[in-house]
Amino acid sequence: MTETTVTKKSKNPKAPRLFPDELIDQLLAQVQSKDAESILGESGLAGQLKKQLAERMLAAELTHHLESEAGQGRSSNHRNGTSPKTVITPNGELKLDIPRDREATFEPQLVGRYQRRLPGFDDHVISMYARGMSVREIQGHLLELYGLQVSPDLISTVTDEVLAEVEQWQQRPLEAMYPIVYFDALRLKIRDEGTVKNKAVYLALGIRADGRKEVLGLWIEQTEGAKFWLKVFNELKNRGLHDILIAVVDGLRGFPEAIEAVYPAAQIQTCIVHLIRNSLNLAGWKDRKLLAAALKPIYQAATAAAAAAALEVFAQSEWGRKFPTVAPMWQRQWEQVIPFFAYPPEVRKIIYTTNAIESMHMQLRKSVKNRGHFPSDEAASKLLYLALRNIEKDWKMPPITWRQAVKSVRHYVRRAVHERHELRSFNRPRHTKFLTPPFERPSTTLLGHPLVSLSFSPSPPSNDCCPGTPKRGRGCSLIASFGRPSQKLSHLCLCFPECIQSKRYDQPGY
């Protein structure tokens, strides 16, 4: 009997070697001292190898350039020595001898004629800037670690290149519908017209139909009001956001009037997370955990009446007497808290347990804490955008309770589908009614055709799904399918009002 040997495949296979061992041995033989600096340092073997490789590539570029000119019948051009040039790399300075030609027609590609920084250095600087390091701190960091003498103006020039990206991000198209959008503000000191002023940075954090988080935009303003919020909502609508189901806010002035004008069906909800945080700010650190546990029966109550009773119990309890201003604070905002209890438990849990906006603000404050003040609105926008870009990299999965919330939502949306087509007189989508009481089971037919399925999708099932929709280049987020098993299904977009008003869905027998 012969034995067979089973060889296990390595989970981490080694990358193929680019250089044979003989070549490596020859290179190491040229080094007298075998310490790390002599081999890996910029003045050691690695630095010299990098320099010679770059110069060999530049020489090959010039050879190709001269040969191409000779092939075109121009043979008078020749090599004309070299000129020294120092470029900045992510690991330090690199001094090169750039080859020249007599007629000065050679344009090197590896290192451009006016290029002083190699790829990777700018990303290195922007990464440090995004983590809250000031220009002077970045300058000292580069000098200490890499021996780079970089001026503050160069660092500012590198970071200013992000401004075009910020503008493009602020104007990007959005989804047609977001089930939940959080609106909140962050206070910063920004210089304006020669004086340092306290300005608010307003952020909109949206929860998409698939549960993923997305920052919709940021706006810097010294004062807030209906006029400011009207500008924000019109901007969001022009970018493709046609409906907000739940707008979660924290007492922003002028917000209700503005959102009623642009998104009249949106449900305004006081942010329970902020209400809890404001309550805990009234207590010392050692009492906050116990106070939070005492407040939990209020916002976890089954109904608004049960929550009001729990609030009365809290006011008469030991913690209510120890912190007498907490209960009145909840009572003053009770009218804005009540809508919270009309939502299904799954949706309600998403609102009061999500720490998305809290963790986002914590990381933003960490990025700006070393700044006394910002020289301009653009400087503040630049840093906040870079910090948000790093934060969004960690937003990969939706909340764990989102799947159950979507299942609950799909039942209630049928009522909206039925009412929108029975009324036949409207000028905007009304599918937000699935989150408003009463929740009795509605009819599930459209002009005699039963509702087959309801799905959230980033794009419509077919090109002719939404014949009334303008060519926006974006698909629908909410699709309802009607028909019978033996018939062709008709897909109805629940995002754009133009789709609902299309005559295609009003024809008998369709």
Short mmCIF file of C-alpha atoms in Angstrom, two decimals:
data_model
loop_
_atom_site.label_atom_id
_atom_site.label_comp_id
_atom_site.label_asym_id
_atom_site.label_seq_id
_atom_site.Cartn_x
_atom_site.Cartn_y
_atom_site.Cartn_z
CA MET A 1 0.00 0.00 0.00
CA THR A 2 1.40 3.32 -1.02
CA GLU A 3 1.01 6.37 1.13
CA THR A 4 -0.28 9.54 -0.40
CA THR A 5 0.84 12.85 0.92
CA VAL A 6 -1.74 15.62 1.02
CA THR A 7 -0.27 19.07 0.71
CA LYS A 8 -2.30 21.83 2.28
CA LYS A 9 -2.66 25.00 0.35
CA SER A 10 -1.40 28.00 2.20
CA LYS A 11 -4.07 30.53 3.11
CA ASN A 12 -1.59 33.32 2.47
CA PRO A 13 0.41 32.31 -0.62
CA LYS A 14 3.65 34.18 -1.11
CA ALA A 15 3.78 36.77 -3.84
CA PRO A 16 5.99 35.80 -6.79
CA ARG A 17 9.53 37.15 -6.57
CA LEU A 18 10.41 39.78 -9.15
CA PHE A 19 14.16 39.50 -8.67
CA PRO A 20 16.23 36.29 -8.49
CA ASP A 21 18.28 35.59 -5.38
CA GLU A 22 21.51 35.93 -7.37
CA LEU A 23 20.70 39.56 -8.21
CA ILE A 24 19.86 40.34 -4.58
CA ASP A 25 23.15 38.78 -3.47
CA GLN A 26 25.06 40.92 -5.96
CA LEU A 27 23.40 44.07 -4.66
CA LEU A 28 24.05 43.21 -1.03
CA ALA A 29 27.69 42.49 -1.84
CA GLN A 30 28.11 46.16 -2.75
CA VAL A 31 27.15 47.24 0.78
CA GLN A 32 29.97 47.25 3.31
CA SER A 33 27.82 47.75 6.40
CA LYS A 34 24.82 45.47 6.78
CA ASP A 35 22.80 47.68 9.14
CA ALA A 36 19.24 48.80 8.36
CA GLU A 37 20.20 52.36 7.40
CA SER A 38 22.80 51.18 4.89
CA ILE A 39 20.29 48.90 3.19
CA LEU A 40 16.87 50.56 3.57
CA GLY A 41 17.77 54.21 4.14
CA GLU A 42 17.38 56.92 1.51
CA SER A 43 21.16 57.23 1.22
CA GLY A 44 21.63 53.46 1.36
CA LEU A 45 21.07 50.64 -1.09
CA ALA A 46 17.29 51.12 -1.44
CA GLY A 47 17.62 54.87 -2.05
CA GLN A 48 20.37 54.46 -4.63
CA LEU A 49 18.43 51.69 -6.37
CA LYS A 50 15.35 53.92 -6.56
CA LYS A 51 17.43 56.79 -7.98
CA GLN A 52 19.15 54.65 -10.61
CA LEU A 53 15.90 52.96 -11.68
CA ALA A 54 14.20 56.34 -12.15
CA GLU A 55 17.14 57.76 -14.12
CA ARG A 56 17.34 54.63 -16.31
CA MET A 57 13.62 54.98 -17.13
CA LEU A 58 14.06 58.68 -17.96
CA ALA A 59 17.00 57.85 -20.22
CA ALA A 60 14.88 55.22 -21.99
CA GLU A 61 12.13 57.82 -22.49
CA LEU A 62 14.60 60.22 -24.11
CA THR A 63 15.95 57.45 -26.37
CA HIS A 64 12.42 56.66 -27.55
CA HIS A 65 11.76 60.38 -28.12
CA LEU A 66 14.90 60.84 -30.24
CA GLU A 67 14.21 57.69 -32.26
CA SER A 68 10.65 58.80 -33.01
CA GLU A 69 11.92 62.20 -34.21
CA ALA A 70 14.53 60.48 -36.41
CA GLY A 71 11.79 58.34 -37.93
CA GLN A 72 9.95 61.51 -38.89
CA GLY A 73 12.99 62.88 -40.73
CA ARG A 74 14.18 65.20 -37.97
CA SER A 75 17.64 63.94 -37.00
CA SER A 76 19.25 67.18 -35.81
CA ASN A 77 18.15 66.71 -32.18
CA HIS A 78 20.62 65.03 -29.79
CA ARG A 79 21.22 64.45 -26.10
CA ASN A 80 22.39 67.48 -24.15
CA GLY A 81 23.52 66.23 -20.75
CA THR A 82 21.40 66.29 -17.59
CA SER A 83 19.98 68.79 -15.14
CA PRO A 84 19.58 68.15 -11.40
CA LYS A 85 16.08 68.04 -9.95
CA THR A 86 14.78 67.22 -6.47
CA VAL A 87 11.32 65.67 -6.23
CA ILE A 88 9.31 64.89 -3.12
CA THR A 89 8.21 61.28 -2.61
CA PRO A 90 6.09 59.77 0.19
CA ASN A 91 9.35 58.57 1.79
CA GLY A 92 11.47 61.69 1.43
CA GLU A 93 13.36 63.70 -1.14
CA LEU A 94 14.77 62.05 -4.26
CA LYS A 95 17.54 63.82 -6.18
CA LEU A 96 17.53 62.94 -9.87
CA ASP A 97 19.59 63.83 -12.93
CA ILE A 98 16.99 64.53 -15.62
CA PRO A 99 18.28 63.96 -19.20
CA ARG A 100 17.91 66.82 -21.68
CA ASP A 101 17.85 67.15 -25.46
CA ARG A 102 19.41 69.94 -27.52
CA GLU A 103 16.14 71.30 -28.95
CA ALA A 104 14.23 71.07 -25.63
CA THR A 105 11.36 69.06 -27.14
CA PHE A 106 11.62 66.18 -24.67
CA GLU A 107 8.70 65.96 -22.21
CA PRO A 108 9.43 63.23 -19.63
CA GLN A 109 6.43 61.21 -18.42
CA LEU A 110 7.85 59.65 -15.26
CA VAL A 111 8.62 63.06 -13.76
CA GLY A 112 6.97 65.92 -15.60
CA ARG A 113 8.85 69.08 -16.52
CA TYR A 114 7.24 71.15 -13.76
CA GLN A 115 6.43 68.28 -11.42
CA ARG A 116 7.96 68.51 -7.96
CA ARG A 117 5.95 65.82 -6.17
CA LEU A 118 5.69 62.16 -7.09
CA PRO A 119 2.34 60.33 -6.82
CA GLY A 120 1.60 59.29 -3.26
CA PHE A 121 2.97 62.36 -1.50
CA ASP A 122 -0.26 64.36 -1.90
CA ASP A 123 -2.32 61.44 -0.58
CA HIS A 124 0.05 61.21 2.38
CA VAL A 125 -0.42 64.90 3.24
CA ILE A 126 -4.21 64.77 2.74
CA SER A 127 -4.44 61.71 4.98
CA MET A 128 -2.68 63.53 7.83
CA TYR A 129 -4.81 66.63 7.27
CA ALA A 130 -8.02 64.56 7.39
CA ARG A 131 -7.02 63.20 10.79
CA GLY A 132 -6.95 66.67 12.30
CA MET A 133 -3.27 67.60 11.98
CA SER A 134 -2.67 71.29 11.31
CA VAL A 135 -0.44 72.58 8.52
CA ARG A 136 2.41 73.26 10.96
CA GLU A 137 2.04 69.81 12.52
CA ILE A 138 2.21 68.16 9.09
CA GLN A 139 5.31 70.22 8.30
CA GLY A 140 7.02 69.08 11.50
CA HIS A 141 5.92 65.48 10.98
CA LEU A 142 7.40 65.31 7.48
CA LEU A 143 10.65 66.87 8.68
CA GLU A 144 10.98 64.56 11.69
CA LEU A 145 10.18 61.28 9.94
CA TYR A 146 11.40 61.81 6.38
CA GLY A 147 13.73 64.80 6.59
CA LEU A 148 11.53 66.74 4.17
CA GLN A 149 11.74 70.53 4.21
CA VAL A 150 8.19 71.37 3.09
CA SER A 151 6.75 74.87 3.29
CA PRO A 152 3.29 75.53 4.79
CA ASP A 153 2.25 77.04 1.45
CA LEU A 154 2.98 73.74 -0.32
CA ILE A 155 0.88 71.81 2.21
CA SER A 156 -1.98 74.29 1.77
CA THR A 157 -1.69 73.95 -2.01
CA VAL A 158 -1.94 70.16 -1.73
CA THR A 159 -5.00 70.27 0.53
CA ASP A 160 -6.68 72.98 -1.57
CA GLU A 161 -6.81 70.52 -4.45
CA VAL A 162 -9.59 68.78 -2.51
CA LEU A 163 -11.94 71.78 -2.87
CA ALA A 164 -12.97 70.76 -6.38
CA GLU A 165 -13.76 67.29 -5.07
CA VAL A 166 -15.80 68.82 -2.22
CA GLU A 167 -17.87 70.85 -4.69
CA GLN A 168 -18.49 67.81 -6.86
CA TRP A 169 -19.50 65.76 -3.82
CA GLN A 170 -21.90 68.47 -2.63
CA GLN A 171 -23.62 68.51 -6.05
CA ARG A 172 -23.76 64.75 -6.70
CA PRO A 173 -27.14 63.12 -7.51
CA LEU A 174 -29.04 61.52 -4.63
CA GLU A 175 -31.47 58.64 -4.29
CA ALA A 176 -35.13 59.45 -4.98
CA MET A 177 -36.26 58.46 -1.49
CA TYR A 178 -34.63 58.06 1.92
CA PRO A 179 -36.71 56.42 4.66
CA ILE A 180 -34.90 58.29 7.47
CA VAL A 181 -32.80 61.46 7.33
CA TYR A 182 -31.07 62.94 10.39
CA PHE A 183 -30.44 66.69 10.42
CA ASP A 184 -27.98 68.00 12.99
CA ALA A 185 -25.50 70.81 13.57
CA LEU A 186 -21.88 71.10 14.67
CA ARG A 187 -20.49 74.41 16.00
CA LEU A 188 -17.10 75.66 14.77
CA LYS A 189 -15.10 78.88 15.07
CA ILE A 190 -14.51 80.33 11.61
CA ARG A 191 -12.93 83.65 10.62
CA ASP A 192 -15.29 85.83 8.60
CA GLU A 193 -14.64 89.43 7.52
CA GLY A 194 -11.70 89.80 9.91
CA THR A 195 -13.43 88.44 13.03
CA VAL A 196 -13.78 84.91 14.40
CA LYS A 197 -17.44 83.88 14.57
CA ASN A 198 -19.27 80.84 15.86
CA LYS A 199 -20.84 79.18 12.85
CA ALA A 200 -22.96 76.07 12.56
CA VAL A 201 -22.13 73.25 10.18
CA TYR A 202 -25.39 71.51 9.31
CA LEU A 203 -25.18 67.87 8.28
CA ALA A 204 -27.78 65.59 6.69
CA LEU A 205 -27.28 61.86 7.29
CA GLY A 206 -29.61 59.67 5.25
CA ILE A 207 -30.54 56.02 5.72
CA ARG A 208 -31.05 54.50 2.28
CA ALA A 209 -33.72 51.97 1.35
CA ASP A 210 -31.19 49.15 1.73
CA GLY A 211 -30.18 50.35 5.21
CA ARG A 212 -26.82 51.84 4.29
CA LYS A 213 -25.85 55.27 5.61
CA GLU A 214 -24.92 58.21 3.42
CA VAL A 215 -24.03 61.83 4.23
CA LEU A 216 -26.20 63.88 1.87
CA GLY A 217 -24.32 67.15 2.32
CA LEU A 218 -22.99 69.81 4.67
CA TRP A 219 -23.84 73.50 4.87
CA ILE A 220 -22.12 76.27 6.86
CA GLU A 221 -24.28 79.13 8.12
CA GLN A 222 -24.05 81.59 10.99
CA THR A 223 -27.81 81.82 11.54
CA GLU A 224 -30.55 79.31 10.89
CA GLY A 225 -34.16 79.87 9.93
CA ALA A 226 -36.88 78.97 7.46
CA LYS A 227 -35.10 80.77 4.62
CA PHE A 228 -31.89 78.80 5.16
CA TRP A 229 -33.66 75.44 5.43
CA LEU A 230 -35.77 76.21 2.36
CA LYS A 231 -32.53 76.67 0.41
CA VAL A 232 -31.19 73.36 1.74
CA PHE A 233 -34.34 71.39 0.88
CA ASN A 234 -34.59 72.89 -2.59
CA GLU A 235 -30.96 71.91 -3.18
CA LEU A 236 -31.68 68.34 -2.07
CA LYS A 237 -34.73 68.14 -4.31
CA ASN A 238 -32.81 69.49 -7.30
CA ARG A 239 -30.25 66.74 -6.71
CA GLY A 240 -32.94 64.07 -7.06
CA LEU A 241 -34.24 63.58 -3.51
CA HIS A 242 -38.02 63.61 -4.03
CA ASP A 243 -39.26 62.22 -0.74
CA ILE A 244 -38.19 61.96 2.91
CA LEU A 245 -40.25 59.65 5.08
CA ILE A 246 -38.97 60.57 8.55
CA ALA A 247 -36.94 63.72 9.23
CA VAL A 248 -35.21 63.42 12.61
CA VAL A 249 -34.18 66.81 14.03
CA ASP A 250 -33.27 68.43 17.33
CA GLY A 251 -35.13 71.71 17.65
CA LEU A 252 -33.69 73.46 14.59
CA ARG A 253 -35.31 76.85 14.05
CA GLY A 254 -37.38 77.27 10.90
CA PHE A 255 -37.11 73.58 10.05
CA PRO A 256 -40.83 72.58 10.24
CA GLU A 257 -41.99 75.45 8.01
CA ALA A 258 -39.35 74.79 5.35
CA ILE A 259 -39.80 71.03 5.14
CA GLU A 260 -43.58 71.44 4.97
CA ALA A 261 -43.11 73.59 1.87
CA VAL A 262 -40.79 71.17 0.03
CA TYR A 263 -41.62 67.76 1.55
CA PRO A 264 -45.17 68.16 2.93
CA ALA A 265 -45.65 64.44 3.61
CA ALA A 266 -42.44 64.04 5.64
CA GLN A 267 -42.94 63.16 9.30
CA ILE A 268 -40.89 65.37 11.66
CA GLN A 269 -39.53 63.53 14.68
CA THR A 270 -37.52 64.91 17.59
CA CYS A 271 -34.24 63.06 17.84
CA ILE A 272 -34.58 60.71 20.81
CA VAL A 273 -30.81 60.26 20.93
CA HIS A 274 -30.29 64.00 21.39
CA LEU A 275 -33.05 64.19 23.98
CA ILE A 276 -31.37 61.44 26.00
CA ARG A 277 -27.95 63.07 25.60
CA ASN A 278 -29.27 66.45 26.75
CA SER A 279 -30.78 64.74 29.79
CA LEU A 280 -27.52 62.99 30.66
CA ASN A 281 -25.60 66.27 30.35
CA LEU A 282 -27.47 67.46 33.44
CA ALA A 283 -25.94 64.66 35.53
CA GLY A 284 -22.43 63.88 36.69
CA TRP A 285 -20.40 61.10 35.12
CA LYS A 286 -21.05 58.64 37.95
CA ASP A 287 -24.84 59.08 37.67
CA ARG A 288 -25.23 59.00 33.89
CA LYS A 289 -25.47 55.23 33.50
CA LEU A 290 -28.18 54.92 36.15
CA LEU A 291 -30.05 57.96 34.81
CA ALA A 292 -30.03 56.47 31.31
CA ALA A 293 -31.53 53.25 32.69
CA ALA A 294 -34.26 55.25 34.46
CA LEU A 295 -35.18 57.05 31.21
CA LYS A 296 -35.37 53.86 29.14
CA PRO A 297 -39.00 52.95 30.11
CA ILE A 298 -40.14 56.27 28.60
CA TYR A 299 -38.86 55.88 25.05
CA GLN A 300 -39.30 52.09 25.03
CA ALA A 301 -42.99 52.26 25.98
CA ALA A 302 -45.48 50.52 23.69
CA THR A 303 -47.76 53.54 23.20
CA ALA A 304 -47.72 57.29 23.70
CA ALA A 305 -50.07 56.94 26.69
CA ALA A 306 -47.77 54.39 28.31
CA ALA A 307 -44.79 56.68 27.65
CA ALA A 308 -46.58 59.64 29.28
CA ALA A 309 -47.33 57.48 32.32
CA ALA A 310 -43.68 56.37 32.47
CA LEU A 311 -42.60 60.01 32.33
CA GLU A 312 -44.86 60.82 35.31
CA VAL A 313 -43.41 57.88 37.22
CA PHE A 314 -39.89 59.11 36.45
CA ALA A 315 -40.73 62.64 37.61
CA GLN A 316 -41.85 61.28 41.01
CA SER A 317 -38.97 58.82 41.31
CA GLU A 318 -35.64 59.23 43.07
CA TRP A 319 -33.90 60.24 39.85
CA GLY A 320 -36.65 62.66 38.88
CA ARG A 321 -36.29 64.44 42.23
CA LYS A 322 -32.49 64.38 42.07
CA PHE A 323 -32.53 65.95 38.60
CA PRO A 324 -35.73 68.03 38.59
CA THR A 325 -35.08 69.68 35.20
CA VAL A 326 -35.02 66.42 33.18
CA ALA A 327 -38.76 65.62 33.26
CA PRO A 328 -39.85 69.20 32.35
CA MET A 329 -37.42 69.14 29.41
CA TRP A 330 -39.15 66.02 28.04
CA GLN A 331 -42.59 67.52 28.72
CA ARG A 332 -41.78 70.71 26.79
CA GLN A 333 -40.89 68.65 23.70
CA TRP A 334 -43.55 65.99 24.18
CA GLU A 335 -45.57 66.99 21.10
CA GLN A 336 -42.51 66.34 18.93
CA VAL A 337 -41.79 63.05 20.74
CA ILE A 338 -45.29 61.56 20.32
CA PRO A 339 -44.98 60.64 16.58
CA PHE A 340 -42.21 58.27 17.57
CA PHE A 341 -44.69 55.92 19.27
CA ALA A 342 -46.89 55.57 16.17
CA TYR A 343 -44.16 53.77 14.24
CA PRO A 344 -43.78 49.98 14.16
CA PRO A 345 -41.36 48.66 16.81
CA GLU A 346 -38.73 47.80 14.21
CA VAL A 347 -38.71 51.31 12.73
CA ARG A 348 -38.81 52.84 16.20
CA LYS A 349 -35.75 50.88 17.25
CA ILE A 350 -33.82 52.16 14.25
CA ILE A 351 -34.51 55.75 15.35
CA TYR A 352 -33.59 55.57 19.02
CA THR A 353 -30.82 52.96 19.00
CA THR A 354 -28.77 54.07 16.02
CA ASN A 355 -25.50 55.70 17.03
CA ALA A 356 -24.62 56.66 13.46
CA ILE A 357 -24.95 60.40 13.96
CA GLU A 358 -23.37 60.27 17.42
CA SER A 359 -20.31 58.35 16.27
CA MET A 360 -20.04 60.59 13.22
CA HIS A 361 -20.04 63.73 15.37
CA MET A 362 -17.51 62.22 17.78
CA GLN A 363 -15.07 61.54 14.95
CA LEU A 364 -15.66 64.98 13.42
CA ARG A 365 -14.95 66.67 16.75
CA LYS A 366 -11.78 64.62 17.05
CA SER A 367 -10.66 65.95 13.67
CA VAL A 368 -11.27 69.62 14.55
CA LYS A 369 -10.31 69.67 18.24
CA ASN A 370 -6.74 70.85 17.52
CA ARG A 371 -7.96 73.85 15.52
CA GLY A 372 -8.41 77.11 17.34
CA HIS A 373 -10.41 78.42 14.41
CA PHE A 374 -10.61 78.03 10.65
CA PRO A 375 -9.45 80.84 8.34
CA SER A 376 -12.49 80.47 6.05
CA ASP A 377 -15.62 78.46 5.32
CA GLU A 378 -13.73 76.65 2.56
CA ALA A 379 -11.05 75.49 5.00
CA ALA A 380 -13.69 74.09 7.35
CA SER A 381 -15.56 72.37 4.50
CA LYS A 382 -12.30 70.88 3.25
CA LEU A 383 -11.39 69.27 6.57
CA LEU A 384 -14.93 68.08 7.35
CA TYR A 385 -15.27 66.50 3.92
CA LEU A 386 -11.99 64.62 4.30
CA ALA A 387 -13.01 63.45 7.78
CA LEU A 388 -16.42 62.31 6.47
CA ARG A 389 -14.72 60.45 3.64
CA ASN A 390 -12.72 58.46 6.19
CA ILE A 391 -15.81 57.86 8.33
CA GLU A 392 -17.88 56.56 5.40
CA LYS A 393 -15.24 53.90 4.66
CA ASP A 394 -16.39 52.07 7.81
CA TRP A 395 -20.08 52.20 6.84
CA LYS A 396 -20.36 48.86 5.09
CA MET A 397 -23.33 47.09 6.65
CA PRO A 398 -26.86 48.37 7.47
CA PRO A 399 -28.15 48.28 11.07
CA ILE A 400 -28.79 44.74 12.25
CA THR A 401 -32.51 45.49 12.74
CA TRP A 402 -32.98 47.02 9.28
CA ARG A 403 -34.15 43.84 7.55
CA GLN A 404 -36.98 43.39 10.02
CA ALA A 405 -37.90 47.07 9.69
CA VAL A 406 -38.15 46.73 5.90
CA LYS A 407 -40.44 43.70 6.27
CA SER A 408 -42.73 45.76 8.47
CA VAL A 409 -42.63 48.67 6.05
CA ARG A 410 -43.65 46.57 3.05
CA HIS A 411 -47.01 45.74 4.61
CA TYR A 412 -47.92 49.34 5.43
CA VAL A 413 -46.91 50.75 2.07
CA ARG A 414 -49.84 48.93 0.40
CA ARG A 415 -52.22 51.43 1.94
CA ALA A 416 -50.34 54.27 0.27
CA VAL A 417 -50.39 52.51 -3.11
CA HIS A 418 -54.16 52.06 -2.93
CA GLU A 419 -54.97 55.60 -1.77
CA ARG A 420 -52.73 57.26 -4.34
CA HIS A 421 -54.70 55.76 -7.22
CA GLU A 422 -58.21 55.86 -5.79
CA LEU A 423 -57.99 59.59 -5.07
CA ARG A 424 -56.63 60.37 -8.58
CA SER A 425 -55.94 63.98 -7.54
CA PHE A 426 -52.50 64.79 -6.22
CA ASN A 427 -49.37 66.54 -7.29
CA ARG A 428 -46.68 64.65 -5.36
CA PRO A 429 -45.90 61.14 -4.06
CA ARG A 430 -47.80 60.06 -0.96
CA HIS A 431 -46.10 56.77 -0.15
CA THR A 432 -44.98 58.24 3.19
CA LYS A 433 -48.37 57.24 4.62
CA PHE A 434 -47.10 53.76 5.34
CA LEU A 435 -45.50 55.17 8.51
CA THR A 436 -48.55 57.03 9.79
CA PRO A 437 -51.47 55.51 11.72
CA PRO A 438 -53.93 53.84 11.37
CA PHE A 439 -52.26 50.62 10.32
CA GLU A 440 -55.32 48.60 9.27
CA ARG A 441 -54.78 46.26 6.34
CA PRO A 442 -55.62 48.14 3.11
CA SER A 443 -56.84 46.97 -0.25
CA THR A 444 -54.05 45.60 -2.41
CA THR A 445 -55.41 46.17 -5.90
CA LEU A 446 -54.71 48.77 -8.53
CA LEU A 447 -57.57 49.16 -11.05
CA GLY A 448 -58.55 45.54 -10.43
CA HIS A 449 -55.00 44.17 -10.54
CA PRO A 450 -53.63 42.63 -7.33
CA LEU A 451 -50.33 43.71 -5.80
CA VAL A 452 -47.85 40.93 -6.52
CA SER A 453 -44.67 42.26 -4.95
CA LEU A 454 -43.02 45.32 -3.48
CA SER A 455 -39.28 45.78 -3.72
CA PHE A 456 -36.56 48.33 -3.04
CA SER A 457 -34.21 48.65 -5.98
CA PRO A 458 -31.56 51.16 -7.10
CA SER A 459 -32.86 50.92 -10.68
CA PRO A 460 -36.16 50.07 -12.40
CA PRO A 461 -36.76 46.52 -13.69
CA SER A 462 -36.87 47.69 -17.32
CA ASN A 463 -36.19 50.77 -19.39
CA ASP A 464 -39.90 51.42 -19.98
CA CYS A 465 -40.87 50.97 -16.33
CA CYS A 466 -41.32 54.67 -15.78
CA PRO A 467 -42.44 56.29 -19.05
CA GLY A 468 -43.31 59.54 -17.35
CA THR A 469 -40.02 59.93 -15.58
CA PRO A 470 -37.64 62.58 -16.96
CA LYS A 471 -34.26 61.37 -18.18
CA ARG A 472 -32.38 61.89 -14.94
CA GLY A 473 -29.99 59.03 -15.45
CA ARG A 474 -31.06 57.48 -12.13
CA GLY A 475 -33.40 54.64 -11.34
CA CYS A 476 -36.23 54.19 -8.87
CA SER A 477 -35.82 53.15 -5.25
CA LEU A 478 -39.30 51.74 -4.61
CA ILE A 479 -41.03 49.48 -7.17
CA ALA A 480 -44.52 47.93 -6.87
CA SER A 481 -45.54 45.12 -9.26
CA PHE A 482 -49.21 44.56 -10.18
CA GLY A 483 -50.90 41.92 -12.32
CA ARG A 484 -52.05 38.31 -12.34
CA PRO A 485 -49.97 35.14 -12.65
CA SER A 486 -51.17 34.62 -16.22
CA GLN A 487 -50.61 38.21 -17.29
CA LYS A 488 -47.66 40.47 -17.82
CA LEU A 489 -46.81 42.35 -14.63
CA SER A 490 -46.93 46.13 -14.60
CA HIS A 491 -44.19 47.76 -12.56
CA LEU A 492 -45.02 51.02 -10.83
CA CYS A 493 -42.42 53.47 -9.58
CA LEU A 494 -43.33 54.92 -6.18
CA CYS A 495 -40.64 57.57 -6.20
CA PHE A 496 -41.37 60.09 -8.95
CA PRO A 497 -44.76 61.82 -9.26
CA GLU A 498 -44.39 61.80 -13.05
CA CYS A 499 -44.61 57.99 -13.03
CA ILE A 500 -47.87 57.93 -11.10
CA GLN A 501 -49.43 60.57 -13.34
CA SER A 502 -48.51 58.66 -16.48
CA LYS A 503 -51.54 57.61 -18.55
CA ARG A 504 -49.98 54.21 -18.99
CA TYR A 505 -51.32 53.11 -15.61
CA ASP A 506 -54.80 54.59 -16.12
CA GLN A 507 -55.77 52.54 -19.16
CA PRO A 508 -58.50 49.95 -18.44
CA GLY A 509 -57.38 46.37 -18.47
CA TYR A 510 -53.70 47.15 -18.21
#
